[in-house]
PDB file of C-alpha atoms in Angstrom:
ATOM      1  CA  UNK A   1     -29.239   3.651  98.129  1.00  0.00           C
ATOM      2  CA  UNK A   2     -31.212   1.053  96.041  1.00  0.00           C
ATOM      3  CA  UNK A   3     -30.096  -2.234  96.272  1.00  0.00           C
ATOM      4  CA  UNK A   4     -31.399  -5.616  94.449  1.00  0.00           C
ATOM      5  CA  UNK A   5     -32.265  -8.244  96.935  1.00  0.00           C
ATOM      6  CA  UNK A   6     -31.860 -11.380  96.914  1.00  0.00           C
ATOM      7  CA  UNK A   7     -32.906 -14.669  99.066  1.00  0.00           C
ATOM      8  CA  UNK A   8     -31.927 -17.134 100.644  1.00  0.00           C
ATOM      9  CA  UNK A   9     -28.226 -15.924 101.143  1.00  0.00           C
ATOM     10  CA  UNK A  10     -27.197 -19.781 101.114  1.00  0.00           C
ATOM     11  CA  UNK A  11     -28.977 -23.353 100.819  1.00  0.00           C
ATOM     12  CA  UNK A  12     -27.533 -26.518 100.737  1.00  0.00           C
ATOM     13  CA  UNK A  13     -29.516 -29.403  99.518  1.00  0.00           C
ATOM     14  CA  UNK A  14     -29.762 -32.917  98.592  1.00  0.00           C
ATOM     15  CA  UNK A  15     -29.560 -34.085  94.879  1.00  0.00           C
ATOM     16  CA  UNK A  16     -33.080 -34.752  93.048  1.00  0.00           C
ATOM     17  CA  UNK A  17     -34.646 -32.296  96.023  1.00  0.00           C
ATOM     18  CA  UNK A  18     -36.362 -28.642  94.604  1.00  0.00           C
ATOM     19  CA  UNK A  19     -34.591 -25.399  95.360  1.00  0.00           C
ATOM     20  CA  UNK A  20     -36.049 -21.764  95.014  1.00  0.00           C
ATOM     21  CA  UNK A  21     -34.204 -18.643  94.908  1.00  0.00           C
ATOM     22  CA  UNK A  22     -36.095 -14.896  94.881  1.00  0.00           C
ATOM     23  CA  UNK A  23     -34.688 -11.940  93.866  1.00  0.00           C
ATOM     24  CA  UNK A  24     -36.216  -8.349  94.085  1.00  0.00           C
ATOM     25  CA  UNK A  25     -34.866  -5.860  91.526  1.00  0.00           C
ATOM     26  CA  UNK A  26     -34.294  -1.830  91.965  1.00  0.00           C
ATOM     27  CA  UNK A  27     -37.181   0.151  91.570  1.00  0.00           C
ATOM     28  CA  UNK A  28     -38.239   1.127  88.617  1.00  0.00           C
ATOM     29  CA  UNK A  29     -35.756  -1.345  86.524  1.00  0.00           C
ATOM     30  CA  UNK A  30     -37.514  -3.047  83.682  1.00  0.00           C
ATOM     31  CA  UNK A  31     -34.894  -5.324  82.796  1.00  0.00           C
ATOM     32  CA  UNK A  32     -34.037  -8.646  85.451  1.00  0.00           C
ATOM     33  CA  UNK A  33     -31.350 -10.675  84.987  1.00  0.00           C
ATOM     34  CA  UNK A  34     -30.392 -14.328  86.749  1.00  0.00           C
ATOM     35  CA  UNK A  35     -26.845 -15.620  86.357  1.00  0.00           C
ATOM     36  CA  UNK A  36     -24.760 -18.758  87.216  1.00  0.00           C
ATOM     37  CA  UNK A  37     -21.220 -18.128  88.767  1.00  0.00           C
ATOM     38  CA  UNK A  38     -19.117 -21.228  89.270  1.00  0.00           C
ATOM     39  CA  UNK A  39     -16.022 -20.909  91.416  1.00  0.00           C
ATOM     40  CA  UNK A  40     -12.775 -19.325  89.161  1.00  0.00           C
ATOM     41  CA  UNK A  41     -15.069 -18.175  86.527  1.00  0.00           C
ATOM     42  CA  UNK A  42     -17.075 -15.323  85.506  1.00  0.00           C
ATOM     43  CA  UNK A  43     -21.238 -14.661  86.140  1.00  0.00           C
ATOM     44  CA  UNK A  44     -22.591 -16.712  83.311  1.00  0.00           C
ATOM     45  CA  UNK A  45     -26.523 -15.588  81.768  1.00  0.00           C
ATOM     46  CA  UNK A  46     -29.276 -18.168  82.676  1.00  0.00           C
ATOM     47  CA  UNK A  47     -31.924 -15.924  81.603  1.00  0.00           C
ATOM     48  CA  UNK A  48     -33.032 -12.542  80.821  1.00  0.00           C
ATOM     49  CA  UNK A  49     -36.381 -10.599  81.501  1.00  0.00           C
ATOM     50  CA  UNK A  50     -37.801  -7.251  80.486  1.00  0.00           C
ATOM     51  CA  UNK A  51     -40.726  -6.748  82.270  1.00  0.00           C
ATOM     52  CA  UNK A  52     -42.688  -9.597  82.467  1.00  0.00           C
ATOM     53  CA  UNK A  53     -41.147 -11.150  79.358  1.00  0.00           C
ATOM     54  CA  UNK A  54     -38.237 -13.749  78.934  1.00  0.00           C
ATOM     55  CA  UNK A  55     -35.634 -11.642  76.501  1.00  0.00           C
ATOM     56  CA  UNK A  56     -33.321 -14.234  76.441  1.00  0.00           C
ATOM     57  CA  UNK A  57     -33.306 -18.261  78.153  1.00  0.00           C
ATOM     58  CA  UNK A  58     -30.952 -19.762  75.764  1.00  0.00           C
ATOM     59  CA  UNK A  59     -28.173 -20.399  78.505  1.00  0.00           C
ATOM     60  CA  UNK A  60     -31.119 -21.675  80.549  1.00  0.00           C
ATOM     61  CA  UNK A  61     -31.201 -25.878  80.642  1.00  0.00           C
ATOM     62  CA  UNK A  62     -35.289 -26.057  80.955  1.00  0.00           C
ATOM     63  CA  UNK A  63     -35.201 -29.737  81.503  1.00  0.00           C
ATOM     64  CA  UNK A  64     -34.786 -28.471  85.164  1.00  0.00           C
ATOM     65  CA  UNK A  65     -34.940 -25.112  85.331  1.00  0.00           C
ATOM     66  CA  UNK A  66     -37.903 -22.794  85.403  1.00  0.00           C
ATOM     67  CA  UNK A  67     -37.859 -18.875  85.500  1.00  0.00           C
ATOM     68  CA  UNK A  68     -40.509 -16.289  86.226  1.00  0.00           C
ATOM     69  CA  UNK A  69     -41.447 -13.252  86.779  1.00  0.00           C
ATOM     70  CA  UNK A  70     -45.178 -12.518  86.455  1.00  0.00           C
ATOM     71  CA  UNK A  71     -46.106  -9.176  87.625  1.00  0.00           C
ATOM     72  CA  UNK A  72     -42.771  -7.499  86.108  1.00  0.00           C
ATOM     73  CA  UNK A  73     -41.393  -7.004  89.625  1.00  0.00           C
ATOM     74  CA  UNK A  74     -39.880  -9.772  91.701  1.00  0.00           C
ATOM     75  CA  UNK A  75     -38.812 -12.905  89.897  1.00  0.00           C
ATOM     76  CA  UNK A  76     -38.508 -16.293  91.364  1.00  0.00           C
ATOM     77  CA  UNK A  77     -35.813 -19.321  89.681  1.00  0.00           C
ATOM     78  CA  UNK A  78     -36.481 -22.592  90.868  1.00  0.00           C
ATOM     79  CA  UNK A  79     -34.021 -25.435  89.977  1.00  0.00           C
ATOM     80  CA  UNK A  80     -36.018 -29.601  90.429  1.00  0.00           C
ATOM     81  CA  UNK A  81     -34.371 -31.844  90.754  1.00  0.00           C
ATOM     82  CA  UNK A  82     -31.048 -30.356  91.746  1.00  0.00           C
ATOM     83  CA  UNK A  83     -27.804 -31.667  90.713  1.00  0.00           C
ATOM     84  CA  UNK A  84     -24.216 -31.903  92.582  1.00  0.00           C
ATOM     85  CA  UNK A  85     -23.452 -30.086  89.327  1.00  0.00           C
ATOM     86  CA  UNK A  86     -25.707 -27.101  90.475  1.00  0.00           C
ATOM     87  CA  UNK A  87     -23.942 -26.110  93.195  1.00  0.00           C
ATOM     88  CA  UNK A  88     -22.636 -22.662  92.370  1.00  0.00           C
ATOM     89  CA  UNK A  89     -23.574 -18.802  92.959  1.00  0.00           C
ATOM     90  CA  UNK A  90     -27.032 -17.949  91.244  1.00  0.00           C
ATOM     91  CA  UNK A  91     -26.713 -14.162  90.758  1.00  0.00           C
ATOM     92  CA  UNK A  92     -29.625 -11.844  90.232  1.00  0.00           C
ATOM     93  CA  UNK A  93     -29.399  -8.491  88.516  1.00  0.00           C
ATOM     94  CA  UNK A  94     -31.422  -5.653  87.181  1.00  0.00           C
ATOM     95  CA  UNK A  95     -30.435  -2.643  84.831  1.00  0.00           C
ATOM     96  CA  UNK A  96     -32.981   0.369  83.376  1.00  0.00           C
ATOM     97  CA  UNK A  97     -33.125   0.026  79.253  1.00  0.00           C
ATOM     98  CA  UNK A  98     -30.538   3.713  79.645  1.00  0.00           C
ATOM     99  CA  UNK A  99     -27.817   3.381  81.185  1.00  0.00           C
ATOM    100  CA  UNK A 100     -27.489  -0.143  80.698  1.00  0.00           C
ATOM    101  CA  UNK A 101     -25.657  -0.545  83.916  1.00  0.00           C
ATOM    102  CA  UNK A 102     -26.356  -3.880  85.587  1.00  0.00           C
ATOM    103  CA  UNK A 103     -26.432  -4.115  89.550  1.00  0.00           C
ATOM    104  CA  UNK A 104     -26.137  -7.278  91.768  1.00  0.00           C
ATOM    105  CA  UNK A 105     -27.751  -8.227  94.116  1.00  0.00           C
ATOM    106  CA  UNK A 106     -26.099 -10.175  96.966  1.00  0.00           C
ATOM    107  CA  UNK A 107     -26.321 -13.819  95.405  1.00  0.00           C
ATOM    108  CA  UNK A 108     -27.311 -17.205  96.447  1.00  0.00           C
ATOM    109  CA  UNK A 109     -24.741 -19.673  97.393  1.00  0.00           C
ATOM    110  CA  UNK A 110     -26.247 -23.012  96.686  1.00  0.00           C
ATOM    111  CA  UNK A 111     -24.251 -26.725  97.260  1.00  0.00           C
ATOM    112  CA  UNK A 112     -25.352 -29.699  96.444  1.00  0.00           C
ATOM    113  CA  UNK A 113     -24.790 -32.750  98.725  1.00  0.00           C
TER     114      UNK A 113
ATOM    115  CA  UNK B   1     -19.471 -16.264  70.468  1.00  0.00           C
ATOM    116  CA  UNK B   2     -18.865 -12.699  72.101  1.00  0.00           C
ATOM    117  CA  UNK B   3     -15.587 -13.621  74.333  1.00  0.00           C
ATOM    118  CA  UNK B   4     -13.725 -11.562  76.737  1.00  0.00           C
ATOM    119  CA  UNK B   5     -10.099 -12.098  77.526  1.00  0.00           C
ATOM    120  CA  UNK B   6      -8.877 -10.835  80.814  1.00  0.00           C
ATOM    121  CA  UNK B   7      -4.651 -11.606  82.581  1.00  0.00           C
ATOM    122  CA  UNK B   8      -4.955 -14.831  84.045  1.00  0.00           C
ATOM    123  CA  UNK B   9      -3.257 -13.701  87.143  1.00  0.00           C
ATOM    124  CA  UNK B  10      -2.773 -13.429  89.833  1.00  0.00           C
ATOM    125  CA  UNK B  11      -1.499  -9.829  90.309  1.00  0.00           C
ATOM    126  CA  UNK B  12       0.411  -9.037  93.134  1.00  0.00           C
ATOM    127  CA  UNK B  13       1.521  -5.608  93.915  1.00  0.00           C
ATOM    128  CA  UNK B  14       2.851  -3.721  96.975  1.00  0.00           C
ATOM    129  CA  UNK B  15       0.868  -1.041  98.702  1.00  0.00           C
ATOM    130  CA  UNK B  16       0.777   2.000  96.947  1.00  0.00           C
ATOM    131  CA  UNK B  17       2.003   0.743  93.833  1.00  0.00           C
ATOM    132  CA  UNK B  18      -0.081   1.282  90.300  1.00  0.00           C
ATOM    133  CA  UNK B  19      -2.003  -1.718  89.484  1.00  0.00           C
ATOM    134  CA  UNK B  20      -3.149  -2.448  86.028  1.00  0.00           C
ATOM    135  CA  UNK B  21      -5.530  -4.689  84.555  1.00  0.00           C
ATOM    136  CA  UNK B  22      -6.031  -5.237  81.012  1.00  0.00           C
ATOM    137  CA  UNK B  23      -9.136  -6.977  79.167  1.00  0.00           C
ATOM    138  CA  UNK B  24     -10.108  -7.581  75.163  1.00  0.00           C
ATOM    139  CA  UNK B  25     -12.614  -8.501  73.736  1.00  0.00           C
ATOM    140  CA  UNK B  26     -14.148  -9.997  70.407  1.00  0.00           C
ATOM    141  CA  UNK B  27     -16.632  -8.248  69.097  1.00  0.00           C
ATOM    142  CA  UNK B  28     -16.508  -5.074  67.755  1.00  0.00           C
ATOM    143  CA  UNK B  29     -20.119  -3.501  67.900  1.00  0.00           C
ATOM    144  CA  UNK B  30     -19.587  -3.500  71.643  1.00  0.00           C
ATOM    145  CA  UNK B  31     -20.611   0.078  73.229  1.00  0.00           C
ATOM    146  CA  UNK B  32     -20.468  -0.491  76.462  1.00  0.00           C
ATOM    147  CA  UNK B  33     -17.441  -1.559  78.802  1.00  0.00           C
ATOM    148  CA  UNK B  34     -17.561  -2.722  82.768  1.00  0.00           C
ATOM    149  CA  UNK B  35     -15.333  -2.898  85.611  1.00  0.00           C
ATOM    150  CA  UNK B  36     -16.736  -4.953  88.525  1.00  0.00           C
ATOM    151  CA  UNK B  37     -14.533  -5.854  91.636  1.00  0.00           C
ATOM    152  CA  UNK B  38     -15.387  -9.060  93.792  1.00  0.00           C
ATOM    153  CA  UNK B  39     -14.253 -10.301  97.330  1.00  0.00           C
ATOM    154  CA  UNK B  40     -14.532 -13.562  97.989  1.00  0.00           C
ATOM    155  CA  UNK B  41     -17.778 -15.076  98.347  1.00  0.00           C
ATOM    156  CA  UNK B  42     -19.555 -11.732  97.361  1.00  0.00           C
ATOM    157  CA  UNK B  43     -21.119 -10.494  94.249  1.00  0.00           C
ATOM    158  CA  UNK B  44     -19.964  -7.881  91.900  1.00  0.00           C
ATOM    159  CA  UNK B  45     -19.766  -4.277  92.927  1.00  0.00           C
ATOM    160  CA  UNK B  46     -19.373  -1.675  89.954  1.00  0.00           C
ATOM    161  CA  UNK B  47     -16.258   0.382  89.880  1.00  0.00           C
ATOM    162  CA  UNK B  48     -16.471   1.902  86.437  1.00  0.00           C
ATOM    163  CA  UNK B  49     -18.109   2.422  82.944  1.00  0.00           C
ATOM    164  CA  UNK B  50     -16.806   3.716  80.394  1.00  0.00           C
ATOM    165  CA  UNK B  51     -18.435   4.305  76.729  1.00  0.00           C
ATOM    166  CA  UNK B  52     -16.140   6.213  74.662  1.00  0.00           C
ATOM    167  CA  UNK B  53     -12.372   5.942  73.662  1.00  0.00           C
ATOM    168  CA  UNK B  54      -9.890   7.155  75.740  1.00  0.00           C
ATOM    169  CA  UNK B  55      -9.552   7.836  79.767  1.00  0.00           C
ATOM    170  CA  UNK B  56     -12.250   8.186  82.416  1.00  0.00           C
ATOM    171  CA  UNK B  57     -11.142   8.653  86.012  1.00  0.00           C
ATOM    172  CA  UNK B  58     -12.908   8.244  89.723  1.00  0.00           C
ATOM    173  CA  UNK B  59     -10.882   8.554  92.070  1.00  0.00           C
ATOM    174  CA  UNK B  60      -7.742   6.382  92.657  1.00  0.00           C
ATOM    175  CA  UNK B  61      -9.458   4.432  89.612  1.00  0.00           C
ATOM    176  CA  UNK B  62      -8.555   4.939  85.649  1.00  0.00           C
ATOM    177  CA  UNK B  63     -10.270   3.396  82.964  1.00  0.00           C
ATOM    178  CA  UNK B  64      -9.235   3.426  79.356  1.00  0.00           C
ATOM    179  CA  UNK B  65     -10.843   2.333  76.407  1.00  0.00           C
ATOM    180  CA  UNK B  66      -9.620   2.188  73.027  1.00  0.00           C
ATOM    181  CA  UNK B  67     -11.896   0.319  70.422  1.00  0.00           C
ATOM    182  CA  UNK B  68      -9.617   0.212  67.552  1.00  0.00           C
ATOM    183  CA  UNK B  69      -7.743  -2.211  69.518  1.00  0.00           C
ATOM    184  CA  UNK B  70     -10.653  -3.898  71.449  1.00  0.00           C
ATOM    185  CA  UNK B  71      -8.614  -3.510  74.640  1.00  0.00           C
ATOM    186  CA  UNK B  72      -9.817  -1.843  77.813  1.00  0.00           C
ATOM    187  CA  UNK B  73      -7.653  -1.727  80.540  1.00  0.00           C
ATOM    188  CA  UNK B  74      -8.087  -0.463  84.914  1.00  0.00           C
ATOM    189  CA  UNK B  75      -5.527   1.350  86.369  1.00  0.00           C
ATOM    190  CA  UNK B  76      -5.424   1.436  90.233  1.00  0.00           C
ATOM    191  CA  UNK B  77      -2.888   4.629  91.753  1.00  0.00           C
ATOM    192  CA  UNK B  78      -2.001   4.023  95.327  1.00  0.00           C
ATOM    193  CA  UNK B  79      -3.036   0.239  95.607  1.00  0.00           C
ATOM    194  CA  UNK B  80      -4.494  -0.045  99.017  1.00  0.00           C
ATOM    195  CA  UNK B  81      -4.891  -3.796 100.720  1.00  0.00           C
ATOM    196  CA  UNK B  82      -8.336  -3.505 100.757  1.00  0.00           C
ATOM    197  CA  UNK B  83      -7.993  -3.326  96.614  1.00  0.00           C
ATOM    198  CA  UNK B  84      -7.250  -6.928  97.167  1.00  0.00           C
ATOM    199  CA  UNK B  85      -9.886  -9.094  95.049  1.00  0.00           C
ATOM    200  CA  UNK B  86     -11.042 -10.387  91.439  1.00  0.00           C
ATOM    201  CA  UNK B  87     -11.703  -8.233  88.819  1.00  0.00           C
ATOM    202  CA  UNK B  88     -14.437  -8.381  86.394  1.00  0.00           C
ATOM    203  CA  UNK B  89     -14.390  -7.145  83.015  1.00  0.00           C
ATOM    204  CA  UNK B  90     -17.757  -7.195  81.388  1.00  0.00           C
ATOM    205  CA  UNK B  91     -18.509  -6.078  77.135  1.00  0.00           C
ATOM    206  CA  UNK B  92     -22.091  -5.149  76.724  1.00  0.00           C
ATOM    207  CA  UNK B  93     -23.623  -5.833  72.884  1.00  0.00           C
ATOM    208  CA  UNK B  94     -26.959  -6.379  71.388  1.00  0.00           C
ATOM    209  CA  UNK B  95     -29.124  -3.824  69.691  1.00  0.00           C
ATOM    210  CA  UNK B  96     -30.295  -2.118  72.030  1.00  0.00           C
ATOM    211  CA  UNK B  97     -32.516  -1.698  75.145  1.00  0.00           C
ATOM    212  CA  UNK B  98     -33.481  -4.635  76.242  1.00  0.00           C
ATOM    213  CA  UNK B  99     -31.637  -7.102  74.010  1.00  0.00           C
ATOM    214  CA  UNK B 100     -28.346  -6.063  75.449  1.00  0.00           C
ATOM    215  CA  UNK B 101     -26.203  -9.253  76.722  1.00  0.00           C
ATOM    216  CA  UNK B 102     -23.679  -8.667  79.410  1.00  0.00           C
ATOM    217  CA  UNK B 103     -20.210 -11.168  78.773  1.00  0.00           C
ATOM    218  CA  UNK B 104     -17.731 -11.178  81.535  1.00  0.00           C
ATOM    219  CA  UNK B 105     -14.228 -12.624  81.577  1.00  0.00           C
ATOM    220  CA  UNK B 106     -12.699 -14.527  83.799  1.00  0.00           C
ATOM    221  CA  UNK B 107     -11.469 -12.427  86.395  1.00  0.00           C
ATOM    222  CA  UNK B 108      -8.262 -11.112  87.267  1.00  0.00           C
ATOM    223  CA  UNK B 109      -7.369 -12.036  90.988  1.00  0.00           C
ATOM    224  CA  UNK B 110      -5.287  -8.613  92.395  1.00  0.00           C
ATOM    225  CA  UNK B 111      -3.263  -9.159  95.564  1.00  0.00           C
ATOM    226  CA  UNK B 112      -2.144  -5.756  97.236  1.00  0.00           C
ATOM    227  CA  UNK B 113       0.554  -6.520  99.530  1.00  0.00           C
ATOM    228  CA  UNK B 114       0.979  -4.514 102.996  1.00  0.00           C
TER     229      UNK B 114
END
């Protein structure tokens, strides 16, 4: 069965240090997805692609984070510097345009120190 | 804002007991409705969709849907411990394709009791 993958599986890091998280969607989904979870409450959007294209980044705070996803496949979020604030699950997800069914992948659990 | 309200919980039940989980949301254009179930420290795993009114069933798992009221509710028959976990609801709307936005609630933490 096709999964979305996802790495690292955890990081912990020092404030004002860089952090990078990759994600691989299912094959042959156009539309990527990257989401913030904090502890008690539910996956929150950061930013949306389809294809190669941000959709949607308005959740996204660009003074520190950056999203990509160049060749329409794998997509990279990269979070400098990193806060104590930061330190949360960083969900990726990918959906075809029909069904619109989303699918995680396994997250990233990222702290802060 | 597109909001979705979920039971704060928690929700304990005793195995093999019906447990039922109820979610509305704001906006009406929604067409799409989600049921995601979480263990701790994991990511979401779909349970259910459901797209028109009324009852779709998989297994042990019901979901209903009724628009008019901008309430959909999961029922679980013969709550097992392994049931035990947070559910998601999640309200898809947008236009279309690729400008559909996924909202989630809060999460309804269900405790199935041996």
């Amino acid at each position: 069965e096709a999964e979305v993958a996802q790495s690292p599986r955890y990081k912990i890091t020092e404030k004002s240090q860089a952090v990078a998280f990759w994600c691989d969607p299912i094959s042959g989904h156009a539309t990527l997805y990257w989401y913030r979870q904090i502890l008690g409450q539910g996956p929150e959007l950061l930013v949306q692609f389809q294809d190669e294209s941000v959709v949607d980044d308005s959740q996204l705070p660009k003074d520190r984070f950056s999203a990509e996803r160049l060749k329409g496949v794998d997509s990279t979020l990269k979070i400098q510097p990193a806060e104590l604030g930061d330190s949360a699950m960083y969900l990726c997800a990918s959906s075809s345009l029909f069904p619109d069914t989303q699918y995680f992948g396994p997250g990233t659990r990222l702290t802060v120190l | 804002q597109k909001e979705v309200e979920q039971n704060s919980g928690p929700l304990s039940v005793p195995e093999g007991a019906i447990a039922s989980l109820n979610c509305t949301y704001s906006d009406r254009g929604s067409q799409s409705f989600f049921w995601y179930r979480q263990y701790s420290g994991k990511s979401p795993e779909l349970i259910m969709s459901i797209y028109s009114n009324g009852d779709k069933e998989d297994g042990r798992f019901t979901a209903q849907l009724n628009k008019a009221s901008q309430y959909v509710s999961l029922l679980i028959r013969d709550s097992q411990p392994s049931d035990s976990a947070t559910y998601l609801c999640a309200v898809n709307w947008g236009s279309g394709g690729s400008n559909y936005k996924l909202t989630f609630g809060k999460g309804t933490l269900l405790t199935v009791n041996p």
